[in-house]
Coordinates of C-alpha atoms in Angstrom, one line a residue:
Chain A
M107 CA 0.1 -0.1 -0.1
T108 CA 1.1 3.6 -0.9
Q109 CA 2.1 6.2 1.7
D110 CA -0.9 8.6 0.1
M111 CA -3.0 5.7 0.0
L112 CA -2.6 4.9 3.6
Y113 CA -3.2 8.6 4.6
S114 CA -6.2 8.8 2.5
I115 CA -8.0 5.8 4.1
C116 CA -7.0 7.2 7.5
G117 CA -8.7 10.6 6.2
L118 CA -11.9 8.6 5.5
L119 CA -11.8 6.7 9.0
L120 CA -11.6 10.2 10.6
F121 CA -14.6 11.2 8.8
G122 CA -16.4 8.1 10.2
I123 CA -15.0 8.4 13.7
G124 CA -16.5 12.0 13.5
L125 CA -20.0 11.0 11.9
Y126 CA -20.5 8.6 14.6
R127 CA -19.8 10.9 17.4
L128 CA -21.9 13.7 16.3
I129 CA -24.7 11.5 16.0
A130 CA -24.3 9.6 19.0
A131 CA -22.4 12.2 21.2
P132 CA -24.9 13.2 24.3
R133 CA -23.4 16.5 24.4
I134 CA -23.0 19.6 22.4
L135 CA -19.6 20.4 23.1
L136 CA -18.8 16.8 21.9
K137 CA -20.6 17.1 18.9
V138 CA -18.9 20.0 17.9
L139 CA -15.4 18.5 18.4
A140 CA -17.1 15.7 16.2
V141 CA -17.5 17.8 13.5
N142 CA -14.0 19.5 13.8
I143 CA -12.9 15.8 13.5
Q144 CA -14.4 15.1 10.3
G145 CA -13.3 18.5 9.0
V146 CA -9.7 17.0 9.6
G147 CA -10.6 13.8 7.9
V148 CA -11.4 15.7 4.7
F149 CA -8.4 17.8 4.9
M150 CA -6.3 15.0 5.2
L151 CA -7.7 12.9 2.1
L152 CA -7.4 16.5 0.3
V153 CA -3.6 16.6 1.3
A154 CA -3.0 12.7 0.6
T155 CA -4.5 13.6 -2.6
A156 CA -2.2 16.3 -3.7
Y157 CA 0.8 14.5 -2.5
P158 CA 2.0 12.1 -5.7
H159 CA 1.7 14.9 -7.9
S160 CA 3.0 17.6 -5.5
D161 CA -0.3 19.7 -6.8
P162 CA -0.8 23.1 -4.6
V163 CA -4.4 23.4 -5.7
P164 CA -6.0 20.8 -2.5
H165 CA -3.7 22.7 -0.3
A166 CA -5.5 26.2 -1.3
M167 CA -8.9 24.2 -0.6
V168 CA -7.7 22.6 2.8
L169 CA -6.4 26.3 4.0
T170 CA -9.9 27.7 2.9
G171 CA -11.4 25.0 4.9
I172 CA -9.8 25.7 8.0
V173 CA -10.7 29.1 7.8
V174 CA -14.3 28.0 7.4
A175 CA -13.9 25.3 10.2
V176 CA -12.5 28.0 12.8
A177 CA -15.2 30.2 12.0
A178 CA -17.7 27.7 12.5
T179 CA -16.6 26.6 15.7
A180 CA -16.2 29.9 17.2
L181 CA -19.8 30.5 16.4
A182 CA -21.0 27.1 17.8
L183 CA -18.7 27.8 21.2
S184 CA -20.4 31.4 21.3
L185 CA -23.6 30.1 20.9
Y186 CA -23.1 27.5 23.3
C187 CA -21.8 29.9 25.7
R188 CA -25.0 32.4 25.5
I189 CA -27.3 29.4 26.1
H190 CA -25.4 28.2 29.4
E191 CA -25.3 32.2 30.6
L192 CA -29.3 32.5 29.9
Q193 CA -29.9 29.1 31.4
A194 CA -27.8 29.9 34.7
G195 CA -29.5 33.3 34.6
S196 CA -32.9 31.7 34.9
G197 CA -31.7 29.0 37.4
T198 CA -32.2 25.9 35.4
E199 CA -29.5 23.3 34.6
P200 CA -28.3 23.1 31.1
Chain B
M47 CA -22.0 42.0 -27.8
S48 CA -24.8 41.4 -25.6
S49 CA -22.7 38.3 -24.5
L50 CA -20.1 40.7 -23.1
Q51 CA -22.7 43.0 -21.8
L52 CA -24.4 39.7 -19.8
A53 CA -21.0 38.7 -18.3
S54 CA -20.2 42.0 -17.1
L55 CA -23.3 41.8 -14.9
L56 CA -22.1 38.9 -13.2
P57 CA -19.3 40.0 -10.8
W58 CA -21.5 43.0 -9.2
L59 CA -24.1 40.2 -8.3
V60 CA -21.4 38.9 -5.5
S61 CA -19.7 42.2 -4.8
L62 CA -22.5 44.9 -4.5
P63 CA -24.2 42.7 -1.7
L64 CA -20.8 42.2 -0.1
L65 CA -19.9 45.7 -0.2
A66 CA -23.4 46.4 1.5
A67 CA -22.6 44.1 4.2
I68 CA -19.7 46.3 5.0
V69 CA -21.1 49.6 4.7
S70 CA -24.1 48.3 6.7
F71 CA -21.9 47.0 9.3
V72 CA -19.9 50.4 9.9
L73 CA -23.1 52.9 9.3
P74 CA -24.9 53.8 12.5
G75 CA -28.4 52.2 12.6
G76 CA -31.5 54.0 12.4
R77 CA -32.9 56.0 9.5
S78 CA -29.7 56.1 7.0
C79 CA -29.2 52.5 7.4
R80 CA -32.8 51.9 6.5
W81 CA -32.4 53.9 3.3
F82 CA -29.2 52.6 2.4
C83 CA -30.1 48.9 2.5
S84 CA -33.4 49.6 0.6
A85 CA -31.6 51.4 -2.0
A86 CA -28.9 48.4 -2.3
A87 CA -31.7 45.7 -2.6
A88 CA -33.3 48.1 -5.4
I89 CA -30.0 48.2 -7.2
H90 CA -29.4 44.4 -6.7
L91 CA -32.9 43.7 -8.0
S92 CA -32.5 45.8 -11.2
I93 CA -29.3 44.3 -12.2
S94 CA -30.6 40.7 -11.8
M95 CA -33.7 41.5 -14.0
A96 CA -31.2 43.2 -16.5
L97 CA -29.5 39.8 -16.5
L98 CA -32.9 37.9 -17.0
L99 CA -34.0 40.0 -19.9
L100 CA -30.7 39.4 -21.6
I101 CA -30.9 35.7 -21.2
K102 CA -34.6 35.7 -22.2
R103 CA -33.4 37.8 -25.3
G104 CA -32.0 35.1 -27.3
M105 CA -28.6 34.4 -25.9
D106 CA -27.5 30.9 -26.1
A107 CA -28.7 28.1 -23.6
G108 CA -25.1 27.8 -23.0
G109 CA -25.2 30.9 -21.0
A110 CA -22.0 33.1 -20.1
V111 CA -18.9 33.5 -18.5
Y112 CA -16.9 35.7 -16.7
N113 CA -13.4 35.1 -15.7
I114 CA -12.4 37.0 -12.6
G115 CA -9.2 38.8 -13.1
G116 CA -9.0 37.2 -16.5
W117 CA -7.2 34.0 -15.2
G118 CA -10.1 31.7 -16.6
A119 CA -10.4 27.8 -15.5
P120 CA -8.9 25.6 -14.3
L121 CA -6.6 27.9 -12.1
G122 CA -8.9 30.9 -12.1
I123 CA -12.5 31.6 -10.3
D124 CA -15.1 31.7 -13.1
L125 CA -18.4 32.9 -12.7
H126 CA -21.2 31.3 -15.1
V127 CA -24.9 32.1 -15.4
D128 CA -27.4 29.9 -17.4
G129 CA -31.5 30.3 -17.8
F130 CA -31.7 28.2 -14.5
S131 CA -29.2 30.6 -12.4
A132 CA -30.7 33.6 -14.0
L133 CA -34.2 32.8 -12.8
M134 CA -32.9 31.8 -9.5
I135 CA -31.1 35.0 -9.1
M136 CA -33.9 37.1 -10.1
L137 CA -36.0 35.2 -7.3
T138 CA -33.3 35.7 -4.8
N139 CA -33.1 39.5 -5.2
G140 CA -36.9 39.9 -5.9
I141 CA -37.9 38.4 -2.9
A142 CA -34.9 39.8 -1.0
F143 CA -36.3 43.4 -2.0
I144 CA -39.5 43.0 -0.4
L145 CA -37.7 41.7 2.8
T146 CA -35.4 44.2 3.0
L147 CA -38.4 46.8 3.0
Y148 CA -40.1 44.4 5.5
G149 CA -37.1 44.1 7.4
A150 CA -36.3 47.8 7.6
A151 CA -40.1 48.4 9.3
Y152 CA -39.8 45.1 11.4
F153 CA -36.8 45.9 13.3
T154 CA -37.5 48.9 15.7
D155 CA -34.8 48.1 18.0
T156 CA -31.5 49.8 16.8
R157 CA -29.2 47.2 18.4
K158 CA -31.1 44.3 16.9
Q159 CA -30.9 46.0 13.3
A160 CA -27.3 46.8 13.5
R161 CA -26.9 43.2 13.8
F162 CA -29.3 42.3 11.5
W163 CA -28.1 43.9 8.4
P164 CA -24.6 42.9 7.9
L165 CA -25.7 39.4 8.1
W166 CA -28.5 39.9 5.8
W167 CA -26.4 41.1 2.9
L168 CA -23.9 38.5 3.5
L169 CA -26.6 35.8 3.0
I170 CA -27.7 37.4 -0.3
T171 CA -24.1 37.5 -1.3
A172 CA -23.4 33.7 -0.6
L173 CA -26.8 33.1 -2.5
N174 CA -25.8 35.0 -5.4
C175 CA -22.5 33.4 -5.5
L176 CA -23.9 30.1 -5.3
Y177 CA -25.8 30.4 -8.2
L178 CA -22.8 31.9 -10.3
A179 CA -20.5 30.1 -9.1
A180 CA -18.7 27.7 -12.0
D181 CA -16.5 25.4 -9.8
A182 CA -17.2 23.0 -7.4
F183 CA -15.0 24.4 -4.8
N184 CA -16.5 28.0 -5.0
I185 CA -20.0 26.6 -4.5
Y186 CA -18.3 25.0 -0.7
V187 CA -17.5 28.6 0.1
A188 CA -20.5 29.8 -0.9
L189 CA -22.4 27.1 1.1
E190 CA -20.4 27.6 3.9
I191 CA -21.1 31.5 4.1
M192 CA -25.0 30.8 3.4
G193 CA -25.0 28.5 6.4
L194 CA -22.9 30.5 8.8
A195 CA -25.4 33.6 8.0
S196 CA -28.3 31.9 8.2
V197 CA -27.4 30.5 11.6
A198 CA -26.6 33.9 12.9
L199 CA -29.9 35.2 11.4
V200 CA -32.0 32.5 13.5
A201 CA -29.8 33.3 16.7
L202 CA -31.1 37.2 16.4
Q203 CA -33.8 36.4 18.4
G204 CA -32.0 35.9 21.5
T205 CA -33.8 33.7 23.4
V206 CA -32.7 30.2 24.4
V207 CA -35.5 28.5 22.0
A208 CA -33.8 30.5 19.6
L209 CA -30.0 29.7 20.2
R210 CA -30.7 26.2 20.6
A211 CA -32.3 26.0 17.4
A212 CA -29.6 27.9 15.7
L213 CA -27.0 25.8 17.4
R214 CA -28.7 22.5 16.2
Y215 CA -29.3 24.2 12.7
L216 CA -25.6 25.2 12.6
L217 CA -24.3 21.5 13.5
A218 CA -26.4 19.8 10.6
G219 CA -25.5 22.7 8.4
L220 CA -21.8 22.2 8.9
L221 CA -22.2 18.4 8.7
G222 CA -24.0 18.9 5.4
S223 CA -21.2 21.0 3.9
L224 CA -18.3 18.6 5.1
C225 CA -20.4 15.9 3.2
Y226 CA -20.3 18.0 -0.1
L227 CA -16.5 18.6 0.3
L228 CA -16.0 15.2 0.8
G229 CA -17.6 14.1 -2.2
V230 CA -15.7 17.3 -4.2
A231 CA -12.4 15.9 -2.8
L232 CA -13.1 12.4 -3.9
L233 CA -14.0 13.9 -7.6
Y234 CA -11.1 16.0 -7.5
R235 CA -8.9 12.8 -6.6
S236 CA -10.5 11.2 -9.9
Y237 CA -10.4 13.6 -12.6
G238 CA -8.2 16.3 -11.4
V239 CA -10.4 19.4 -12.4
L240 CA -12.9 21.6 -9.9
D241 CA -14.4 23.4 -12.8
L242 CA -18.1 22.1 -13.4
A243 CA -18.3 22.4 -17.3
A244 CA -14.9 20.1 -17.4
L245 CA -16.2 18.1 -14.5
G246 CA -19.1 17.4 -16.8
Q247 CA -17.2 16.2 -19.5
R248 CA -14.8 13.7 -17.8
V249 CA -17.2 12.1 -15.0
L250 CA -17.6 8.3 -15.8
S251 CA -19.7 6.0 -14.4
E252 CA -17.7 3.9 -11.5
P253 CA -17.4 3.5 -8.1
L254 CA -15.3 6.3 -7.0
S255 CA -18.2 9.1 -8.9
W256 CA -20.9 7.2 -7.6
A257 CA -19.3 7.4 -4.0
A258 CA -18.8 11.2 -4.7
L259 CA -22.3 11.7 -6.0
G260 CA -23.7 9.7 -2.7
V261 CA -21.9 11.8 -0.1
I262 CA -22.7 15.1 -2.1
T263 CA -26.5 14.1 -2.2
V264 CA -26.6 13.3 1.1
G265 CA -25.0 16.4 2.1
L266 CA -27.0 18.6 0.2
L267 CA -30.3 16.6 1.1
L268 CA -29.6 17.5 4.8
K269 CA -29.4 21.2 3.7
T270 CA -32.6 21.0 1.5
A271 CA -34.3 19.3 4.8
L272 CA -35.9 16.5 2.6
L273 CA -37.3 13.8 4.8
P274 CA -35.7 12.2 7.1
L275 CA -32.8 14.9 7.1
H276 CA -35.7 17.6 7.9
F277 CA -35.1 17.4 11.9
W278 CA -33.5 20.5 12.0
L279 CA -36.0 22.7 10.0
P280 CA -39.1 23.5 11.9
S281 CA -37.7 24.4 15.2
A282 CA -35.1 26.9 13.0
H283 CA -37.5 28.5 10.6
A284 CA -40.4 28.5 13.5
S285 CA -37.9 30.4 15.8
A286 CA -36.3 33.0 13.6
P287 CA -37.4 36.7 13.5
A288 CA -39.9 37.0 10.6
P289 CA -38.1 38.3 7.7
V290 CA -35.4 35.5 8.3
S291 CA -37.8 32.8 8.3
A292 CA -39.2 33.8 4.8
A293 CA -35.7 34.2 3.4
L294 CA -34.8 30.6 5.0
S295 CA -38.0 29.0 3.5
A296 CA -38.3 30.7 0.3
L297 CA -34.5 31.2 -0.7
V298 CA -31.8 29.1 1.5
V299 CA -33.2 25.6 1.1
K300 CA -33.9 26.1 -2.4
A301 CA -29.9 26.9 -3.1
S302 CA -29.2 23.5 -2.1
F303 CA -31.9 22.2 -4.3
Y304 CA -30.7 24.0 -7.1
L305 CA -27.3 22.2 -6.3
L306 CA -28.9 18.6 -6.4
V307 CA -30.3 19.6 -9.8
V308 CA -27.1 20.6 -11.3
F309 CA -25.3 17.7 -10.1
W310 CA -27.7 15.0 -10.6
L311 CA -28.6 16.4 -14.1
E312 CA -26.3 18.9 -15.5
V313 CA -23.0 17.4 -14.1
M314 CA -22.9 13.7 -13.4
P315 CA -25.9 12.3 -15.2
S316 CA -23.6 9.5 -16.2
A317 CA -23.3 8.5 -12.7
T318 CA -27.0 8.5 -11.8
S319 CA -29.4 5.4 -11.8
Y320 CA -32.9 4.8 -12.3
H321 CA -33.3 3.5 -9.0
G322 CA -31.2 6.4 -7.3
L323 CA -33.9 9.0 -9.2
Q324 CA -36.9 6.6 -8.1
L325 CA -35.4 7.0 -4.6
L326 CA -35.2 10.6 -4.3
G327 CA -38.9 10.8 -5.7
A328 CA -40.0 8.4 -3.4
L329 CA -38.6 10.4 -0.1
G330 CA -40.2 13.3 -1.8
A331 CA -43.6 11.9 -1.8
A332 CA -43.0 10.7 1.8
A333 CA -42.0 14.2 2.9
I334 CA -45.1 15.5 0.9
V335 CA -47.6 13.2 3.6
V336 CA -45.4 13.5 6.7
G337 CA -44.7 17.5 6.4
S338 CA -48.5 17.9 5.8
L339 CA -49.7 15.7 8.6
Q340 CA -47.1 17.3 10.9
A341 CA -48.6 20.8 9.8
I342 CA -52.0 19.7 10.2
R343 CA -51.2 18.8 13.9
A344 CA -48.8 21.8 14.8
Q345 CA -50.4 24.3 17.4
R346 CA -48.3 27.3 16.4
L347 CA -48.8 29.2 13.4
K348 CA -45.1 29.3 12.5
L349 CA -44.9 26.0 13.1
I350 CA -47.3 24.9 10.7
V351 CA -45.8 27.0 7.9
A352 CA -42.3 25.6 9.0
Y353 CA -43.7 22.0 8.5
S354 CA -45.5 23.5 5.1
T355 CA -42.2 24.0 3.9
V356 CA -41.3 20.6 4.6
A357 CA -43.8 19.2 2.7
Q358 CA -43.9 21.5 -0.3
L359 CA -40.0 20.3 -0.5
G360 CA -41.3 17.3 -1.3
Y361 CA -42.6 18.4 -4.4
L362 CA -39.3 19.4 -5.8
F363 CA -37.9 16.0 -5.4
L364 CA -40.4 14.7 -7.8
L365 CA -38.5 16.2 -10.6
F366 CA -36.0 13.4 -10.5
P367 CA -38.1 10.5 -11.2
L368 CA -40.0 12.7 -13.8
V369 CA -37.1 13.9 -15.3
G370 CA -35.3 10.2 -14.8
E371 CA -37.7 8.2 -16.7
P372 CA -36.9 10.0 -19.8
L373 CA -33.1 10.2 -19.0
H374 CA -33.3 6.3 -19.0
S375 CA -35.4 5.7 -21.6
G376 CA -34.7 8.2 -24.2
N377 CA -37.8 10.3 -24.7
S378 CA -37.7 14.0 -24.1
L379 CA -39.4 15.4 -21.2
G380 CA -36.5 16.2 -19.3
G381 CA -36.8 20.0 -20.3
A382 CA -40.5 20.6 -19.5
A383 CA -39.8 18.6 -15.8
I384 CA -37.0 21.1 -15.4
S385 CA -39.4 24.0 -16.5
A386 CA -42.0 22.8 -14.3
I387 CA -39.9 22.5 -11.0
I388 CA -38.6 25.7 -11.4
Y389 CA -41.8 27.4 -11.9
F390 CA -42.7 25.5 -8.6
I391 CA -39.9 26.7 -6.8
I392 CA -41.0 30.5 -7.8
A393 CA -44.4 30.2 -6.5
H394 CA -43.7 28.4 -3.3
A395 CA -41.4 31.0 -2.4
F396 CA -43.6 33.8 -3.0
A397 CA -46.3 32.1 -1.2
K398 CA -44.2 30.9 1.7
A399 CA -42.7 34.3 2.2
A400 CA -46.0 35.9 2.3
M401 CA -47.3 33.1 4.8
F402 CA -44.2 33.8 7.3
L403 CA -44.6 37.6 6.9
S404 CA -48.4 37.8 7.6
V405 CA -47.7 35.0 10.6
G406 CA -44.9 37.6 11.7
N407 CA -47.4 40.3 11.8
I408 CA -49.8 38.4 14.0
Q409 CA -47.3 37.8 16.4
H410 CA -45.8 41.3 16.6
V411 CA -49.3 42.5 17.4
V412 CA -50.8 39.5 19.4
G413 CA -47.1 38.8 21.1
H414 CA -47.7 35.0 20.6
D415 CA -48.6 32.6 17.8
K416 CA -50.5 29.9 19.4
L417 CA -53.5 28.9 17.8
T418 CA -56.1 28.5 20.0
G419 CA -55.3 32.0 21.3
L420 CA -56.0 33.8 17.9
N421 CA -60.0 33.1 17.2
A422 CA -61.6 36.1 15.5
I423 CA -57.8 37.7 14.5
A424 CA -59.4 38.0 11.1
R425 CA -61.6 40.8 12.2
Y426 CA -58.8 42.5 13.8
M427 CA -55.8 41.9 11.6
P428 CA -58.0 41.4 7.8
L429 CA -55.1 42.3 5.6
S430 CA -52.5 40.3 7.1
L431 CA -55.1 37.2 7.2
A432 CA -56.1 37.9 3.7
A433 CA -52.5 37.4 2.9
F434 CA -52.5 34.1 4.4
A435 CA -55.4 32.9 2.7
I436 CA -54.2 34.0 -0.7
A437 CA -50.7 32.5 0.0
G438 CA -52.9 29.4 1.2
V439 CA -54.4 29.5 -2.1
S440 CA -51.4 29.0 -4.0
L441 CA -49.8 26.3 -1.7
I442 CA -53.2 24.4 -2.2
G443 CA -52.7 24.6 -5.8
L444 CA -56.1 26.1 -6.8
P445 CA -56.7 28.1 -10.1
P446 CA -55.4 30.6 -11.1
S447 CA -52.6 30.5 -8.6
G448 CA -48.8 29.9 -9.4
G449 CA -49.1 26.8 -7.5
F450 CA -51.8 25.5 -9.7
I451 CA -50.0 25.9 -12.8
A452 CA -46.8 24.3 -11.3
K453 CA -48.8 21.2 -10.1
W454 CA -50.6 21.1 -13.5
L455 CA -47.2 20.8 -15.2
L456 CA -46.4 18.2 -12.7
L457 CA -49.6 16.2 -13.3
N458 CA -49.5 16.2 -16.9
L459 CA -45.5 15.1 -16.7
A460 CA -46.6 12.1 -14.2
I461 CA -49.2 10.9 -16.7
D462 CA -47.4 11.4 -20.0
S463 CA -44.3 9.4 -18.4
G464 CA -46.7 6.8 -17.4
Q465 CA -45.9 7.4 -13.8
W466 CA -49.1 7.6 -12.3
W467 CA -48.2 6.9 -8.8
W468 CA -46.3 10.4 -8.8
A469 CA -49.8 11.6 -9.8
V470 CA -51.7 10.6 -6.4
A471 CA -48.8 12.0 -4.2
I472 CA -49.2 15.7 -6.3
L473 CA -53.0 15.5 -5.6
G474 CA -53.1 13.9 -2.0
G475 CA -50.7 16.6 -0.9
G476 CA -52.6 19.6 -2.4
L477 CA -55.5 17.9 -0.2
L478 CA -53.6 17.9 2.9
A479 CA -52.7 21.4 2.3
A480 CA -56.1 22.7 2.2
V481 CA -56.7 21.0 5.7
Y482 CA -54.0 23.0 7.2
V483 CA -54.7 26.3 5.5
F484 CA -58.4 25.6 6.3
R485 CA -57.7 24.9 10.0
V486 CA -55.9 28.3 10.4
I487 CA -58.7 30.3 8.4
N488 CA -61.2 28.5 10.5
F489 CA -59.7 29.9 13.8
A490 CA -59.3 33.1 12.4
F491 CA -62.8 33.4 11.5
N492 CA -64.3 32.0 14.7
D493 CA -65.9 34.4 16.8
A494 CA -66.9 32.1 19.7
D495 CA -64.8 32.4 22.8
S496 CA -62.3 35.1 21.3
Q497 CA -59.8 36.0 23.9
L498 CA -59.1 39.1 21.8
G499 CA -62.2 41.0 21.8
A500 CA -64.7 41.8 24.5
D501 CA -61.8 42.2 27.4
G502 CA -58.6 41.1 25.2
L503 CA -56.0 42.8 23.4
F504 CA -58.5 44.5 21.1
N505 CA -60.7 45.8 23.6
T506 CA -61.8 49.3 22.2
Q507 CA -61.4 52.0 24.7
G508 CA -63.9 55.0 25.3
D509 CA -61.6 56.9 22.8
G510 CA -61.6 54.5 20.1
S511 CA -58.2 53.1 20.8
T512 CA -57.0 49.5 21.7
A513 CA -54.2 47.9 23.9
A514 CA -52.8 46.4 20.9
P515 CA -49.6 47.8 19.3
R516 CA -49.9 49.4 16.1
L517 CA -48.8 47.3 13.0
P518 CA -46.9 49.7 10.7
R519 CA -48.3 49.9 7.4
M520 CA -45.4 48.7 5.6
L521 CA -45.4 45.4 7.4
S522 CA -49.0 44.4 6.1
A523 CA -48.3 45.9 2.4
C524 CA -45.4 43.7 1.9
A525 CA -47.1 40.2 3.2
F526 CA -50.2 41.4 1.0
T527 CA -47.8 42.2 -2.1
L528 CA -46.1 38.9 -1.8
A529 CA -49.3 37.3 -1.9
V530 CA -50.4 38.7 -4.8
V531 CA -47.6 38.0 -6.8
A532 CA -48.0 34.4 -5.8
I533 CA -51.3 34.7 -7.6
V534 CA -50.3 36.7 -10.4
L535 CA -47.4 34.2 -11.3
G536 CA -50.1 31.9 -12.8
F537 CA -50.9 34.5 -15.6
T538 CA -47.0 34.9 -16.2
A539 CA -46.4 31.1 -16.8
P540 CA -46.0 31.6 -20.9
W541 CA -43.0 34.1 -20.2
L542 CA -41.5 32.2 -17.5
L543 CA -41.4 28.9 -19.1
S544 CA -40.0 30.6 -22.3
V545 CA -36.7 31.3 -20.9
P546 CA -33.9 29.5 -22.6
G547 CA -31.7 27.4 -20.6
V548 CA -34.4 26.3 -18.5
S549 CA -35.7 24.6 -21.6
F550 CA -33.2 21.7 -21.6
P551 CA -32.0 19.7 -22.9
G552 CA -28.5 20.1 -24.6
A553 CA -28.2 23.2 -22.2
A554 CA -24.8 21.7 -20.6
G555 CA -22.4 19.0 -20.1
S556 CA -23.6 15.4 -21.6
W557 CA -27.2 16.0 -20.3
G558 CA -29.6 14.5 -23.0
Q559 CA -27.2 11.9 -24.4
P560 CA -28.6 8.5 -22.8

C-alpha cells in the first residue's frame, strides 16, 4: 500500500469516527468536536490527494477549509456559551 | 456584444451585496441605514432583472462566463450564468427586495437592526455567489457563508429556544457541507478538475464517482431538509425573526436543491441510476405526506408554516423520477420537467414568504402565535389574514395561482411519462395542504370564545383606541404584495417557461445523451 493511500484511508476513517460521534454523542461540546474531527478527515484526504503530484490546488482548498472550520467552531462555541449564560440566569441546569 | 454585456453584470451581483454588508456594518443604525439598505436591494433587483432579460433575449442556452481577473479555469475562479441560475438570482433578489423593506420596518430596536443588516447582506452575497459559481469548491465556500449567515440570523432572537435551534441548525449545516466537501475531494482525486463544465465532460460511471455523488447528495439533502433529514428545519425556521424565516424557507433551502439538480442532471448524469432517481422521488412523496400531517397537528402558526415547507420541498424531489424516466428511456420530457420544477420553486417561494410575513405580523401585534388564542383574529387584522389565505390558495394549488400551474405541469408529466403514482402524491399533497390552511382560517374567523375581543387585546377603549400595538403599514403591505405576486405568477407562466436554458436538453454537459 502506498503512503498516500494509507493517509487517504485514515482520512476517511476520521470522517467516519467524527460522523459516529456527531450522531451518538450526548453533549453539544462533544458534537462540536466531532464535526471538527470530520473536517480534519476531509483535509487529510485532500492533502493525500495532492502528495503524489505535488499539486498546490488541494492545499489551497484545505487552507480555506480550515478558515471556515475555525469560524464555524467559534460561532458554535459562542452560541453554546450564550445558552449557558441564559440558563444560569434563569436558574435551570443546562 | 450582448454576451459581453451579460458577463460584465455577473461580478456585481456578488461584490455589491458584499459591499453592502460592510457598509451596513459601519453605518450607525436607524434611518440612514434603512435607506441605504432599501436602495441597495433595489439596485440588486434591477441588475438581476437586466440579467434575466438579456438571457431571455436570445442568448444561447449555454449562458455566459466571466473570468475573474482574466485567469479563467482551471486555475482562476469563473462565474457562470444560464437560464436556470438567472431565474434563481431574479427570484432571490426579488424576494430579498421585499424582505428588505419589511425588515427595515420590522426591527424597531436599533441594536438588533445593526446586527441584522450585515448578516442579511452576507446571506444575499452567498446566495448570488452560489448560483453564479462555476466550480465545485467555490460552491462549498458559498454554502458555508450561507450556512453561517443563516445560523447567526436565526440566533438574532436571543432566546434560549432560538439559540438552541440555531446551534442544531449549525451542526446539521456543517455536517451537510462537510459531506459535500468530501464528495468534491473524491471527485478531484479521480478527475483532477473542479470546474463544473470540465467535470461534466470527464465523469464516468465508476464506483468512485458513485461514492462522490452519494456523499454530495446526502450533504445537500441535509441542507435541503428532505425527509428524513428535516429534523433541524421546523425549530430553526419557526424561531427566527419573521423576515429571516421567510428568507430561509423561500430562498435558502432552494439553493441546495438547485445544486442537487446541477449535480444530478448537468454535471454527473452518467453516474446516476434509475433506482437512485426513483428513491429521491419516493423520499419526496413521503415528505409531502409526513410534512403535511405534522403541519395539520402543529399548534403554533409558525410551526404550521415551517412543516408546510417540509411538505412542499417534497414536491421538488418529484423532479428526479419525472426527469429520470426520460433520461433512462430516451424520450424528451426532461426539459418540461425542469421548467415545471423551477416554476414550482418560484410559486412556493412567494407564497411561503407571504405566509411567514403575515404570521410575523400577527405575532408582532398579538405577542404570540398559538393557534387557540387567535380566534377571530381576521376581524382585527384583515389584511394580514388575507395575505395568509391568498398564499394558502397557491400552496393548495387552486387556479389561477402560480401553485396551480406548477402542479398542473407536474401532473401532466407524471401521466405522460406513465408514472401515475406520482400524480397521487401531487393531488394528495394538495388536499392535505387544504386541511392545514383551512384549519388556520377556521380559527381566524371563529368568533366564539375569542380571547382577543371583549376584554382582550383589541378591547376598544372610550376614545376608540385598543391595547394592541399598532402594526406599521409597511409590514402588512409587504406580506400582501408577496401573496398577490404568488397569484399573479399564474398569468405569467408562458413568459417564465420560455426562458432559454430552462428548456433543457442540451443545455450543458452530457445531459440529453443517454
